[in-house]
mmCIF file of C-alpha atoms in Angstrom:
data_model
loop_
_atom_site.group_PDB
_atom_site.id
_atom_site.type_symbol
_atom_site.label_atom_id
_atom_site.label_comp_id
_atom_site.label_asym_id
_atom_site.label_seq_id
_atom_site.Cartn_x
_atom_site.Cartn_y
_atom_site.Cartn_z
ATOM 1 C CA MET A 1106 47.883 199.201 70.057
ATOM 2 C CA THR A 1107 47.207 195.458 70.054
ATOM 3 C CA THR A 1108 44.082 194.044 68.491
ATOM 4 C CA SER A 1109 42.627 192.949 71.840
ATOM 5 C CA ILE A 1110 43.204 196.369 73.420
ATOM 6 C CA ALA A 1111 41.653 198.077 70.389
ATOM 7 C CA LEU A 1112 38.624 195.752 70.632
ATOM 8 C CA LEU A 1113 38.249 196.430 74.352
ATOM 9 C CA VAL A 1114 38.386 200.202 73.759
ATOM 10 C CA PHE A 1115 35.803 199.892 70.968
ATOM 11 C CA LEU A 1116 33.470 197.809 73.157
ATOM 12 C CA SER A 1117 33.883 200.209 76.070
ATOM 13 C CA LEU A 1118 32.846 203.144 73.908
ATOM 14 C CA SER A 1119 29.887 201.365 72.318
ATOM 15 C CA PRO A 1120 26.517 202.824 73.335
ATOM 16 C CA PHE A 1121 25.239 199.259 73.824
ATOM 17 C CA ALA A 1122 27.859 198.108 76.311
ATOM 18 C CA GLY A 1123 28.747 199.250 79.807
ATOM 19 C CA ARG A 1124 31.670 198.247 81.991
ATOM 20 C CA GLU A 1125 30.922 196.295 85.132
ATOM 21 C CA GLU A 1126 33.254 194.720 87.671
ATOM 22 C CA GLY A 1127 34.709 191.618 86.034
ATOM 23 C CA GLY A 1128 32.805 191.831 82.762
ATOM 24 C CA ILE A 1129 30.986 193.772 80.120
ATOM 25 C CA VAL A 1130 27.212 193.910 80.029
ATOM 26 C CA GLN A 1131 25.396 193.734 76.709
ATOM 27 C CA LYS A 1132 21.760 194.810 76.672
ATOM 28 C CA GLU A 1133 19.063 193.790 74.231
ATOM 29 C CA GLU A 1134 15.411 194.714 74.278
ATOM 30 C CA TYR A 1135 14.145 191.495 75.895
ATOM 31 C CA VAL A 1136 17.262 189.853 77.356
ATOM 32 C CA SER A 1137 20.403 191.319 78.922
ATOM 33 C CA VAL A 1138 23.595 189.482 79.813
ATOM 34 C CA THR A 1139 26.306 190.465 82.285
ATOM 35 C CA ALA A 1140 29.527 188.498 82.717
ATOM 36 C CA LYS A 1141 31.044 188.201 86.207
ATOM 37 C CA LEU A 1142 34.323 186.472 87.066
ATOM 38 C CA SER A 1143 35.233 184.276 90.049
ATOM 39 C CA HIS A 1144 38.784 185.724 90.228
ATOM 40 C CA ASP A 1145 40.515 188.919 89.116
ATOM 41 C CA GLY A 1146 42.961 186.911 87.030
ATOM 42 C CA VAL A 1147 44.296 183.460 86.229
ATOM 43 C CA HIS A 1148 47.679 181.779 85.922
ATOM 44 C CA GLY A 1149 48.616 179.774 82.849
ATOM 45 C CA GLY A 1150 47.702 176.139 83.516
ATOM 46 C CA SER A 1151 44.802 177.119 85.827
ATOM 47 C CA SER A 1152 41.047 177.514 85.611
ATOM 48 C CA PHE A 1153 38.468 179.974 86.896
ATOM 49 C CA ARG A 1154 34.745 180.491 86.436
ATOM 50 C CA ALA A 1155 32.631 183.118 84.771
ATOM 51 C CA ALA A 1156 28.917 183.583 85.358
ATOM 52 C CA LEU A 1157 26.627 184.861 82.639
ATOM 53 C CA LEU A 1158 23.818 186.669 84.461
ATOM 54 C CA VAL A 1159 20.858 186.492 82.087
ATOM 55 C CA THR A 1160 17.950 188.843 82.807
ATOM 56 C CA ILE A 1161 14.701 188.308 80.913
ATOM 57 C CA ARG A 1162 12.211 191.141 80.557
ATOM 58 C CA ARG A 1163 9.116 190.845 82.758
ATOM 59 C CA GLY A 1164 6.254 189.096 80.966
ATOM 60 C CA TRP A 1165 8.645 187.233 78.659
ATOM 61 C CA HIS A 1166 10.343 183.850 78.826
ATOM 62 C CA ILE A 1167 13.021 182.005 76.880
ATOM 63 C CA ASN A 1168 13.256 178.265 76.375
ATOM 64 C CA SER A 1169 15.641 176.483 78.717
ATOM 65 C CA ALA A 1170 18.846 174.835 77.524
ATOM 66 C CA SER A 1171 16.845 171.572 77.430
ATOM 67 C CA PRO A 1172 13.436 172.485 76.026
ATOM 68 C CA SER A 1173 10.617 170.000 76.585
ATOM 69 C CA ASP A 1174 9.735 169.991 72.870
ATOM 70 C CA GLU A 1175 12.306 169.207 70.161
ATOM 71 C CA ASN A 1176 10.808 171.910 67.912
ATOM 72 C CA LEU A 1177 11.619 174.695 70.391
ATOM 73 C CA ILE A 1178 14.840 176.696 70.202
ATOM 74 C CA ALA A 1179 17.091 175.983 73.180
ATOM 75 C CA THR A 1180 19.004 178.711 74.982
ATOM 76 C CA SER A 1181 22.684 178.097 74.263
ATOM 77 C CA VAL A 1182 26.097 179.690 74.514
ATOM 78 C CA ALA A 1183 28.879 179.657 71.918
ATOM 79 C CA PHE A 1184 32.488 180.641 72.573
ATOM 80 C CA PHE A 1185 35.209 182.174 70.452
ATOM 81 C CA PRO A 1186 38.293 181.847 72.670
ATOM 82 C CA PRO A 1187 41.601 183.439 71.746
ATOM 83 C CA PRO A 1188 44.664 181.175 71.588
ATOM 84 C CA GLY A 1189 45.511 179.854 75.045
ATOM 85 C CA LEU A 1190 42.006 180.066 76.540
ATOM 86 C CA SER A 1191 39.375 177.356 76.392
ATOM 87 C CA VAL A 1192 35.926 176.866 77.854
ATOM 88 C CA THR A 1193 36.159 173.494 79.587
ATOM 89 C CA GLY A 1194 32.668 173.338 81.049
ATOM 90 C CA VAL A 1195 29.214 174.925 80.945
ATOM 91 C CA ARG A 1196 26.528 174.557 83.625
ATOM 92 C CA TYR A 1197 23.061 175.686 82.576
ATOM 93 C CA PRO A 1198 20.400 176.173 85.250
ATOM 94 C CA ARG A 1199 17.315 174.025 85.356
ATOM 95 C CA GLY A 1200 14.316 175.525 83.667
ATOM 96 C CA GLU A 1201 10.849 175.790 85.138
ATOM 97 C CA LEU A 1202 7.903 173.880 83.706
ATOM 98 C CA LYS A 1203 5.152 176.379 82.805
ATOM 99 C CA ARG A 1204 1.828 175.999 81.032
ATOM 100 C CA PHE A 1205 0.919 178.302 78.170
ATOM 101 C CA ALA A 1206 -2.361 178.542 76.261
ATOM 102 C CA PHE A 1207 -0.662 177.654 72.962
ATOM 103 C CA SER A 1208 0.719 174.301 74.205
ATOM 104 C CA ASP A 1209 -0.967 171.141 75.478
ATOM 105 C CA THR A 1210 2.083 170.277 77.580
ATOM 106 C CA PRO A 1211 4.128 172.382 80.005
ATOM 107 C CA LEU A 1212 7.251 173.977 78.524
ATOM 108 C CA ASP A 1213 10.693 174.097 80.162
ATOM 109 C CA VAL A 1214 11.540 177.815 80.260
ATOM 110 C CA TYR A 1215 13.605 180.493 81.973
ATOM 111 C CA GLU A 1216 11.935 183.623 83.354
ATOM 112 C CA GLY A 1217 13.295 186.530 85.378
ATOM 113 C CA SER A 1218 16.999 185.945 86.005
ATOM 114 C CA VAL A 1219 19.149 182.864 85.514
ATOM 115 C CA VAL A 1220 22.878 182.187 85.818
ATOM 116 C CA ILE A 1221 24.922 180.137 83.354
ATOM 117 C CA VAL A 1222 28.345 179.189 84.725
ATOM 118 C CA LEU A 1223 31.385 178.680 82.499
ATOM 119 C CA ARG A 1224 34.673 177.033 83.490
ATOM 120 C CA ILE A 1225 37.543 178.690 81.617
ATOM 121 C CA THR A 1226 41.088 177.313 81.459
ATOM 122 C CA ALA A 1227 44.257 179.180 80.531
ATOM 123 C CA ALA A 1228 46.875 177.014 78.827
ATOM 124 C CA ALA A 1229 50.107 176.250 80.661
ATOM 125 C CA GLY A 1230 52.812 178.692 79.634
ATOM 126 C CA MET A 1231 50.328 181.380 78.581
ATOM 127 C CA LYS A 1232 52.025 184.769 78.759
ATOM 128 C CA PRO A 1233 50.719 187.317 81.275
ATOM 129 C CA GLY A 1234 48.460 190.031 79.891
ATOM 130 C CA ALA A 1235 44.893 190.894 78.996
ATOM 131 C CA CYS A 1236 42.785 188.951 76.521
ATOM 132 C CA LEU A 1237 39.131 188.843 75.555
ATOM 133 C CA LEU A 1238 36.763 185.883 75.391
ATOM 134 C CA PRO A 1239 33.745 186.603 73.156
ATOM 135 C CA VAL A 1240 30.589 184.659 74.077
ATOM 136 C CA ASP A 1241 27.252 184.529 72.261
ATOM 137 C CA LEU A 1242 24.004 183.713 74.078
ATOM 138 C CA SER A 1243 21.335 182.521 71.631
ATOM 139 C CA TYR A 1244 17.684 182.358 72.665
ATOM 140 C CA GLN A 1245 14.095 182.889 71.537
ATOM 141 C CA ALA A 1246 11.995 185.307 73.572
ATOM 142 C CA CYS A 1247 8.273 184.613 73.902
ATOM 143 C CA THR A 1248 5.198 185.741 75.796
ATOM 144 C CA SER A 1249 2.045 183.679 76.235
ATOM 145 C CA ASP A 1250 0.856 185.181 72.918
ATOM 146 C CA VAL A 1251 3.865 185.605 70.633
ATOM 147 C CA CYS A 1252 7.372 184.319 69.967
ATOM 148 C CA LEU A 1253 9.985 186.571 68.409
ATOM 149 C CA ALA A 1254 12.595 185.445 65.916
ATOM 150 C CA PRO A 1255 15.622 183.795 67.529
ATOM 151 C CA ALA A 1256 18.221 186.325 68.691
ATOM 152 C CA THR A 1257 21.780 186.450 69.976
ATOM 153 C CA VAL A 1258 23.321 188.635 72.668
ATOM 154 C CA LYS A 1259 27.079 189.095 72.383
ATOM 155 C CA VAL A 1260 29.170 189.636 75.497
ATOM 156 C CA VAL A 1261 32.939 189.848 75.902
ATOM 157 C CA ILE A 1262 34.624 188.481 79.006
ATOM 158 C CA PRO A 1263 37.921 190.268 79.782
ATOM 159 C CA VAL A 1264 40.512 187.844 81.165
ATOM 160 C CA GLN A 1265 43.727 188.904 82.888
ATOM 161 C CA VAL A 1266 46.496 186.282 82.771
ATOM 162 C CA LEU A 1267 48.715 186.946 85.786
ATOM 163 C CA PRO A 1268 52.450 186.421 86.219
ATOM 164 C CA PRO A 1269 53.346 183.512 88.570
ATOM 165 C CA GLU A 1270 54.295 185.826 91.454
ATOM 166 C CA VAL A 1271 50.794 187.427 91.574
ATOM 167 C CA THR A 1272 48.041 185.483 93.337
ATOM 168 C CA PRO A 1273 44.561 185.651 91.767
ATOM 169 C CA ALA A 1274 42.069 187.238 94.181
ATOM 170 C CA PRO A 1275 38.492 185.926 94.487
ATOM 171 C CA VAL A 1276 35.769 188.342 93.340
ATOM 172 C CA ASN A 1277 31.979 188.088 93.126
ATOM 173 C CA GLN A 1278 31.951 185.330 95.754
ATOM 174 C CA GLY A 1279 28.217 185.829 96.263
ATOM 175 C CA LEU A 1280 27.844 184.083 92.898
ATOM 176 C CA PHE A 1281 30.594 181.507 93.236
ATOM 177 C CA GLY A 1282 30.810 180.778 96.965
ATOM 178 C CA GLY A 1283 34.091 180.233 98.746
ATOM 179 C CA SER A 1284 35.485 177.441 96.550
ATOM 180 C CA THR A 1285 38.728 177.903 94.673
ATOM 181 C CA ASP A 1286 39.174 177.291 90.963
ATOM 182 C CA GLU A 1287 42.844 176.470 90.822
#
């Protein structure tokens, strides 16, 4: 059993992770993250997109990726790609300016659900097969009264590298629209 298959089996059996179409969802108490793919696979030398669907518990917020105060902890993603995969772009959503009793100025925050879009590229000549792309979402959850310690949600994006004779099929087009990634 290869290391990536063993890791996928372990993550699938974890009580904290559940399989979803095109990704694995990781739930935390205040924030959950689900990964969705734009295509069911990729060819070496091509790119596709993944969306991180971030859901924030009602009554809570997290700072945006560009907080309005330099002392606030920004929401950010970190990647740990296996050889042959790289994250070649990240698009964070705009935050919403909100006023809170503890601040004289509005803060740039995310509430409810937001989508962070990643552009992932497979290196030319990458051999067909399954691989895993671990991603960490770091954030600080707050209410109007309290901020928790910074936290990280870990999610693993399964990527299928396809042989040249197999055409990648679009999936989750409600998130990505009709554009192609190749």
